[in-house]
């Protein structure tokens, strides 16, 4: 049981993929203009990470070493296509909002990285826990960025007005430069925490 | 002609795939540390994006799009829609293309292999390449225009990484808080670069 918990907590915080390893930040920047988008994207990555970790772990004794990257990519692409179809069927407006960024989960290095580094060497349950932890860790970072950008840039939270009507939202936070700058400040805070007080 | 010029200028300047689409950030941050490597990776991305966009557009327009197989199977194929597998096909084409290119240049162009060789495996997981193919479908481009679009997006990505590598050379000798060096300052500079590029946004082609 503690191995499952370790696999889960490592992904969620102790080795959070976005901050400690700077992986998968393309979508972390692209979809975080609204909190709702970030929640959907986080859910997508969590589901795909769990599913592909499970499949790769189940097949780990049968995948030939030389073509394992191809096999992993195809498994991941399969799960992403499933989620994409699910979004198109049950929440079409969100599918339009996220556009190609759902498809781009295929090349999200977090998922390929976890299948390669974890699922190929560990049992099924641990791999699913690892996928869940990493997916939720990624979602948490996405939501933090999205809250800053949506509240600061549009004055809303999940679509509800939260800033007083007279306040002028900072539009730049929603635009591309704002995304990079917010991410930069968060990465700075994280590196500071990582280095302790040695700075 | 002016339309093609428009696609190129949009891909390189106004809709730069890295600075406005946030694609290919992982290798951008990792590789822009080194100017020579950035040149190599920029070239490799441009090359692969150009050809995979064209190839994927051919496959999409003649096989996968709704009703695309009419030329092959006649009128009965009007209702066939294979677009749901396009994601898997695109990624397989990209991975396969990269593999073939690597073998070809290793065998016949050793000089080019020396420049691009180590970057090619990185390209399969560069989301800018897959992004170009996915955007190409959304924009509904013909195979020829998709090739031009792929070239322009790759060139825009190369321009961004080369600019960033040039700026990071100055950072090596600049004083800054230890925790700010590396990733945070690179992201901040990218933000400023994106702000500078957004000045092109008003241009209409």
PDB file of N, CA, C and O in Angstrom, chain A residues 100 104, chain B residues 11 17-18 23 45-46 48-54 56-57 90 94 126-139 141 145-155 157:
ATOM      1  N   UNK A 100      -6.830  22.137 -31.025  1.00  0.00           N
ATOM      2  CA  UNK A 100      -5.821  21.094 -31.253  1.00  0.00           C
ATOM      3  C   UNK A 100      -5.035  20.733 -30.004  1.00  0.00           C
ATOM      4  O   UNK A 100      -4.288  19.779 -30.016  1.00  0.00           O
ATOM      5  N   UNK A 104      -2.690  17.479 -28.915  1.00  0.00           N
ATOM      6  CA  UNK A 104      -1.271  17.671 -28.603  1.00  0.00           C
ATOM      7  C   UNK A 104      -0.865  17.015 -27.292  1.00  0.00           C
ATOM      8  O   UNK A 104       0.316  16.992 -26.970  1.00  0.00           O
TER       9      UNK A 104
ATOM     10  N   UNK B  11       3.084  32.821 -40.489  1.00  0.00           N
ATOM     11  CA  UNK B  11       3.733  31.743 -39.753  1.00  0.00           C
ATOM     12  C   UNK B  11       4.981  32.209 -39.031  1.00  0.00           C
ATOM     13  O   UNK B  11       5.265  31.778 -37.916  1.00  0.00           O
ATOM     14  N   UNK B  17       4.477  30.076 -34.097  1.00  0.00           N
ATOM     15  CA  UNK B  17       3.932  28.894 -33.414  1.00  0.00           C
ATOM     16  C   UNK B  17       4.465  28.754 -31.998  1.00  0.00           C
ATOM     17  O   UNK B  17       3.816  28.201 -31.130  1.00  0.00           O
ATOM     18  N   UNK B  18       5.652  29.303 -31.736  1.00  0.00           N
ATOM     19  CA  UNK B  18       6.174  29.231 -30.368  1.00  0.00           C
ATOM     20  C   UNK B  18       5.652  30.385 -29.530  1.00  0.00           C
ATOM     21  O   UNK B  18       5.195  30.202 -28.412  1.00  0.00           O
ATOM     22  N   UNK B  23       3.967  26.244 -28.695  1.00  0.00           N
ATOM     23  CA  UNK B  23       4.308  24.862 -29.038  1.00  0.00           C
ATOM     24  C   UNK B  23       5.825  24.676 -29.124  1.00  0.00           C
ATOM     25  O   UNK B  23       6.548  25.551 -29.577  1.00  0.00           O
ATOM     26  N   UNK B  45      13.822  21.244 -37.307  1.00  0.00           N
ATOM     27  CA  UNK B  45      12.377  21.434 -37.140  1.00  0.00           C
ATOM     28  C   UNK B  45      11.760  21.962 -38.431  1.00  0.00           C
ATOM     29  O   UNK B  45      10.709  21.489 -38.876  1.00  0.00           O
ATOM     30  N   UNK B  46      12.429  22.963 -39.058  1.00  0.00           N
ATOM     31  CA  UNK B  46      11.898  23.520 -40.302  1.00  0.00           C
ATOM     32  C   UNK B  46      11.762  22.433 -41.363  1.00  0.00           C
ATOM     33  O   UNK B  46      10.729  22.301 -42.030  1.00  0.00           O
ATOM     34  N   UNK B  48      11.620  19.063 -41.044  1.00  0.00           N
ATOM     35  CA  UNK B  48      10.612  18.032 -40.751  1.00  0.00           C
ATOM     36  C   UNK B  48       9.196  18.604 -40.819  1.00  0.00           C
ATOM     37  O   UNK B  48       8.290  17.971 -41.358  1.00  0.00           O
ATOM     38  N   UNK B  49       9.011  19.839 -40.305  1.00  0.00           N
ATOM     39  CA  UNK B  49       7.666  20.427 -40.327  1.00  0.00           C
ATOM     40  C   UNK B  49       7.185  20.606 -41.759  1.00  0.00           C
ATOM     41  O   UNK B  49       6.031  20.322 -42.082  1.00  0.00           O
ATOM     42  N   UNK B  50       8.077  21.063 -42.650  1.00  0.00           N
ATOM     43  CA  UNK B  50       7.697  21.279 -44.045  1.00  0.00           C
ATOM     44  C   UNK B  50       7.164  19.999 -44.668  1.00  0.00           C
ATOM     45  O   UNK B  50       6.073  19.965 -45.238  1.00  0.00           O
ATOM     46  N   UNK B  51       7.944  18.908 -44.527  1.00  0.00           N
ATOM     47  CA  UNK B  51       7.568  17.688 -45.235  1.00  0.00           C
ATOM     48  C   UNK B  51       6.424  16.943 -44.551  1.00  0.00           C
ATOM     49  O   UNK B  51       5.552  16.406 -45.222  1.00  0.00           O
ATOM     50  N   UNK B  52       6.410  16.918 -43.199  1.00  0.00           N
ATOM     51  CA  UNK B  52       5.318  16.179 -42.564  1.00  0.00           C
ATOM     52  C   UNK B  52       3.989  16.899 -42.754  1.00  0.00           C
ATOM     53  O   UNK B  52       2.959  16.245 -42.905  1.00  0.00           O
ATOM     54  N   UNK B  53       4.000  18.247 -42.791  1.00  0.00           N
ATOM     55  CA  UNK B  53       2.744  18.958 -43.037  1.00  0.00           C
ATOM     56  C   UNK B  53       2.209  18.596 -44.413  1.00  0.00           C
ATOM     57  O   UNK B  53       1.018  18.313 -44.584  1.00  0.00           O
ATOM     58  N   UNK B  54       3.090  18.581 -45.418  1.00  0.00           N
ATOM     59  CA  UNK B  54       2.668  18.231 -46.774  1.00  0.00           C
ATOM     60  C   UNK B  54       2.139  16.806 -46.845  1.00  0.00           C
ATOM     61  O   UNK B  54       1.063  16.551 -47.393  1.00  0.00           O
ATOM     62  N   UNK B  56       1.067  14.824 -44.388  1.00  0.00           N
ATOM     63  CA  UNK B  56      -0.165  14.631 -43.633  1.00  0.00           C
ATOM     64  C   UNK B  56      -1.355  15.266 -44.341  1.00  0.00           C
ATOM     65  O   UNK B  56      -2.458  14.735 -44.305  1.00  0.00           O
ATOM     66  N   UNK B  57      -1.127  16.418 -45.016  1.00  0.00           N
ATOM     67  CA  UNK B  57      -2.223  17.047 -45.745  1.00  0.00           C
ATOM     68  C   UNK B  57      -2.656  16.164 -46.906  1.00  0.00           C
ATOM     69  O   UNK B  57      -3.853  16.001 -47.177  1.00  0.00           O
ATOM     70  N   UNK B  90      -1.219  10.836 -38.029  1.00  0.00           N
ATOM     71  CA  UNK B  90      -0.247  11.937 -38.083  1.00  0.00           C
ATOM     72  C   UNK B  90       1.004  11.610 -37.276  1.00  0.00           C
ATOM     73  O   UNK B  90       2.125  11.807 -37.737  1.00  0.00           O
ATOM     74  N   UNK B  94       4.796  11.161 -38.665  1.00  0.00           N
ATOM     75  CA  UNK B  94       5.916  11.977 -38.192  1.00  0.00           C
ATOM     76  C   UNK B  94       7.055  11.085 -37.684  1.00  0.00           C
ATOM     77  O   UNK B  94       8.210  11.247 -38.062  1.00  0.00           O
ATOM     78  N   UNK B 126       8.499  16.754 -30.403  1.00  0.00           N
ATOM     79  CA  UNK B 126       8.380  18.215 -30.401  1.00  0.00           C
ATOM     80  C   UNK B 126       6.958  18.551 -30.816  1.00  0.00           C
ATOM     81  O   UNK B 126       6.541  18.263 -31.934  1.00  0.00           O
ATOM     82  N   UNK B 127       6.196  19.179 -29.904  1.00  0.00           N
ATOM     83  CA  UNK B 127       4.777  19.338 -30.208  1.00  0.00           C
ATOM     84  C   UNK B 127       4.552  20.331 -31.340  1.00  0.00           C
ATOM     85  O   UNK B 127       3.480  20.349 -31.926  1.00  0.00           O
ATOM     86  N   UNK B 128       5.550  21.156 -31.687  1.00  0.00           N
ATOM     87  CA  UNK B 128       5.348  22.077 -32.800  1.00  0.00           C
ATOM     88  C   UNK B 128       5.068  21.304 -34.094  1.00  0.00           C
ATOM     89  O   UNK B 128       4.246  21.721 -34.911  1.00  0.00           O
ATOM     90  N   UNK B 129       5.730  20.160 -34.278  1.00  0.00           N
ATOM     91  CA  UNK B 129       5.565  19.401 -35.522  1.00  0.00           C
ATOM     92  C   UNK B 129       4.141  18.851 -35.628  1.00  0.00           C
ATOM     93  O   UNK B 129       3.463  19.018 -36.642  1.00  0.00           O
ATOM     94  N   UNK B 130       3.686  18.183 -34.543  1.00  0.00           N
ATOM     95  CA  UNK B 130       2.318  17.658 -34.557  1.00  0.00           C
ATOM     96  C   UNK B 130       1.320  18.809 -34.615  1.00  0.00           C
ATOM     97  O   UNK B 130       0.305  18.727 -35.303  1.00  0.00           O
ATOM     98  N   UNK B 131       1.645  19.908 -33.910  1.00  0.00           N
ATOM     99  CA  UNK B 131       0.758  21.064 -33.911  1.00  0.00           C
ATOM    100  C   UNK B 131       0.519  21.600 -35.309  1.00  0.00           C
ATOM    101  O   UNK B 131      -0.603  21.932 -35.676  1.00  0.00           O
ATOM    102  N   UNK B 132       1.592  21.670 -36.119  1.00  0.00           N
ATOM    103  CA  UNK B 132       1.453  22.154 -37.492  1.00  0.00           C
ATOM    104  C   UNK B 132       0.445  21.298 -38.250  1.00  0.00           C
ATOM    105  O   UNK B 132      -0.450  21.808 -38.925  1.00  0.00           O
ATOM    106  N   UNK B 133       0.545  19.970 -38.099  1.00  0.00           N
ATOM    107  CA  UNK B 133      -0.376  19.093 -38.814  1.00  0.00           C
ATOM    108  C   UNK B 133      -1.816  19.276 -38.330  1.00  0.00           C
ATOM    109  O   UNK B 133      -2.750  19.248 -39.132  1.00  0.00           O
ATOM    110  N   UNK B 134      -1.992  19.460 -37.010  1.00  0.00           N
ATOM    111  CA  UNK B 134      -3.359  19.614 -36.493  1.00  0.00           C
ATOM    112  C   UNK B 134      -3.966  20.960 -36.900  1.00  0.00           C
ATOM    113  O   UNK B 134      -5.128  21.039 -37.287  1.00  0.00           O
ATOM    114  N   UNK B 135      -3.142  22.029 -36.839  1.00  0.00           N
ATOM    115  CA  UNK B 135      -3.647  23.342 -37.260  1.00  0.00           C
ATOM    116  C   UNK B 135      -3.979  23.341 -38.750  1.00  0.00           C
ATOM    117  O   UNK B 135      -4.933  23.975 -39.185  1.00  0.00           O
ATOM    118  N   UNK B 136      -3.161  22.611 -39.521  1.00  0.00           N
ATOM    119  CA  UNK B 136      -3.372  22.553 -40.963  1.00  0.00           C
ATOM    120  C   UNK B 136      -4.760  21.978 -41.279  1.00  0.00           C
ATOM    121  O   UNK B 136      -5.442  22.462 -42.178  1.00  0.00           O
ATOM    122  N   UNK B 137      -5.189  20.977 -40.497  1.00  0.00           N
ATOM    123  CA  UNK B 137      -6.521  20.405 -40.710  1.00  0.00           C
ATOM    124  C   UNK B 137      -7.600  21.442 -40.382  1.00  0.00           C
ATOM    125  O   UNK B 137      -8.569  21.620 -41.125  1.00  0.00           O
ATOM    126  N   UNK B 138      -7.397  22.156 -39.236  1.00  0.00           N
ATOM    127  CA  UNK B 138      -8.401  23.138 -38.826  1.00  0.00           C
ATOM    128  C   UNK B 138      -8.520  24.258 -39.852  1.00  0.00           C
ATOM    129  O   UNK B 138      -9.607  24.738 -40.159  1.00  0.00           O
ATOM    130  N   UNK B 139      -7.369  24.677 -40.417  1.00  0.00           N
ATOM    131  CA  UNK B 139      -7.401  25.747 -41.401  1.00  0.00           C
ATOM    132  C   UNK B 139      -7.895  25.253 -42.762  1.00  0.00           C
ATOM    133  O   UNK B 139      -8.136  26.062 -43.657  1.00  0.00           O
ATOM    134  N   UNK B 141      -6.256  23.493 -45.219  1.00  0.00           N
ATOM    135  CA  UNK B 141      -5.317  23.849 -46.291  1.00  0.00           C
ATOM    136  C   UNK B 141      -5.163  22.703 -47.293  1.00  0.00           C
ATOM    137  O   UNK B 141      -5.257  21.531 -46.949  1.00  0.00           O
ATOM    138  N   UNK B 145      -0.450  24.281 -49.989  1.00  0.00           N
ATOM    139  CA  UNK B 145      -0.454  25.358 -48.988  1.00  0.00           C
ATOM    140  C   UNK B 145      -0.014  24.839 -47.628  1.00  0.00           C
ATOM    141  O   UNK B 145       0.647  25.558 -46.870  1.00  0.00           O
ATOM    142  N   UNK B 146      -0.365  23.578 -47.316  1.00  0.00           N
ATOM    143  CA  UNK B 146       0.050  23.018 -46.027  1.00  0.00           C
ATOM    144  C   UNK B 146       1.573  22.921 -45.967  1.00  0.00           C
ATOM    145  O   UNK B 146       2.178  23.173 -44.923  1.00  0.00           O
ATOM    146  N   UNK B 147       2.192  22.575 -47.106  1.00  0.00           N
ATOM    147  CA  UNK B 147       3.657  22.502 -47.136  1.00  0.00           C
ATOM    148  C   UNK B 147       4.252  23.869 -46.854  1.00  0.00           C
ATOM    149  O   UNK B 147       5.181  24.018 -46.060  1.00  0.00           O
ATOM    150  N   UNK B 148       3.695  24.907 -47.519  1.00  0.00           N
ATOM    151  CA  UNK B 148       4.183  26.268 -47.290  1.00  0.00           C
ATOM    152  C   UNK B 148       3.975  26.660 -45.834  1.00  0.00           C
ATOM    153  O   UNK B 148       4.857  27.225 -45.186  1.00  0.00           O
ATOM    154  N   UNK B 149       2.782  26.302 -45.303  1.00  0.00           N
ATOM    155  CA  UNK B 149       2.472  26.633 -43.905  1.00  0.00           C
ATOM    156  C   UNK B 149       3.443  25.924 -42.955  1.00  0.00           C
ATOM    157  O   UNK B 149       3.934  26.521 -41.988  1.00  0.00           O
ATOM    158  N   UNK B 150       3.741  24.648 -43.260  1.00  0.00           N
ATOM    159  CA  UNK B 150       4.690  23.909 -42.431  1.00  0.00           C
ATOM    160  C   UNK B 150       6.057  24.564 -42.452  1.00  0.00           C
ATOM    161  O   UNK B 150       6.694  24.739 -41.408  1.00  0.00           O
ATOM    162  N   UNK B 151       6.493  24.975 -43.642  1.00  0.00           N
ATOM    163  CA  UNK B 151       7.789  25.644 -43.750  1.00  0.00           C
ATOM    164  C   UNK B 151       7.796  26.932 -42.937  1.00  0.00           C
ATOM    165  O   UNK B 151       8.727  27.209 -42.177  1.00  0.00           O
ATOM    166  N   UNK B 152       6.727  27.731 -43.078  1.00  0.00           N
ATOM    167  CA  UNK B 152       6.686  29.020 -42.385  1.00  0.00           C
ATOM    168  C   UNK B 152       6.684  28.826 -40.871  1.00  0.00           C
ATOM    169  O   UNK B 152       7.403  29.519 -40.148  1.00  0.00           O
ATOM    170  N   UNK B 153       5.897  27.841 -40.392  1.00  0.00           N
ATOM    171  CA  UNK B 153       5.852  27.627 -38.945  1.00  0.00           C
ATOM    172  C   UNK B 153       7.197  27.157 -38.423  1.00  0.00           C
ATOM    173  O   UNK B 153       7.659  27.604 -37.363  1.00  0.00           O
ATOM    174  N   UNK B 154       7.837  26.241 -39.174  1.00  0.00           N
ATOM    175  CA  UNK B 154       9.151  25.769 -38.758  1.00  0.00           C
ATOM    176  C   UNK B 154      10.153  26.911 -38.734  1.00  0.00           C
ATOM    177  O   UNK B 154      10.941  27.045 -37.787  1.00  0.00           O
ATOM    178  N   UNK B 155      10.096  27.760 -39.771  1.00  0.00           N
ATOM    179  CA  UNK B 155      11.039  28.882 -39.834  1.00  0.00           C
ATOM    180  C   UNK B 155      10.784  29.844 -38.676  1.00  0.00           C
ATOM    181  O   UNK B 155      11.728  30.381 -38.087  1.00  0.00           O
ATOM    182  N   UNK B 157       9.602  29.048 -35.740  1.00  0.00           N
ATOM    183  CA  UNK B 157      10.119  28.399 -34.535  1.00  0.00           C
ATOM    184  C   UNK B 157      11.638  28.550 -34.487  1.00  0.00           C
ATOM    185  O   UNK B 157      12.212  28.880 -33.440  1.00  0.00           O
TER     186      UNK B 157
END
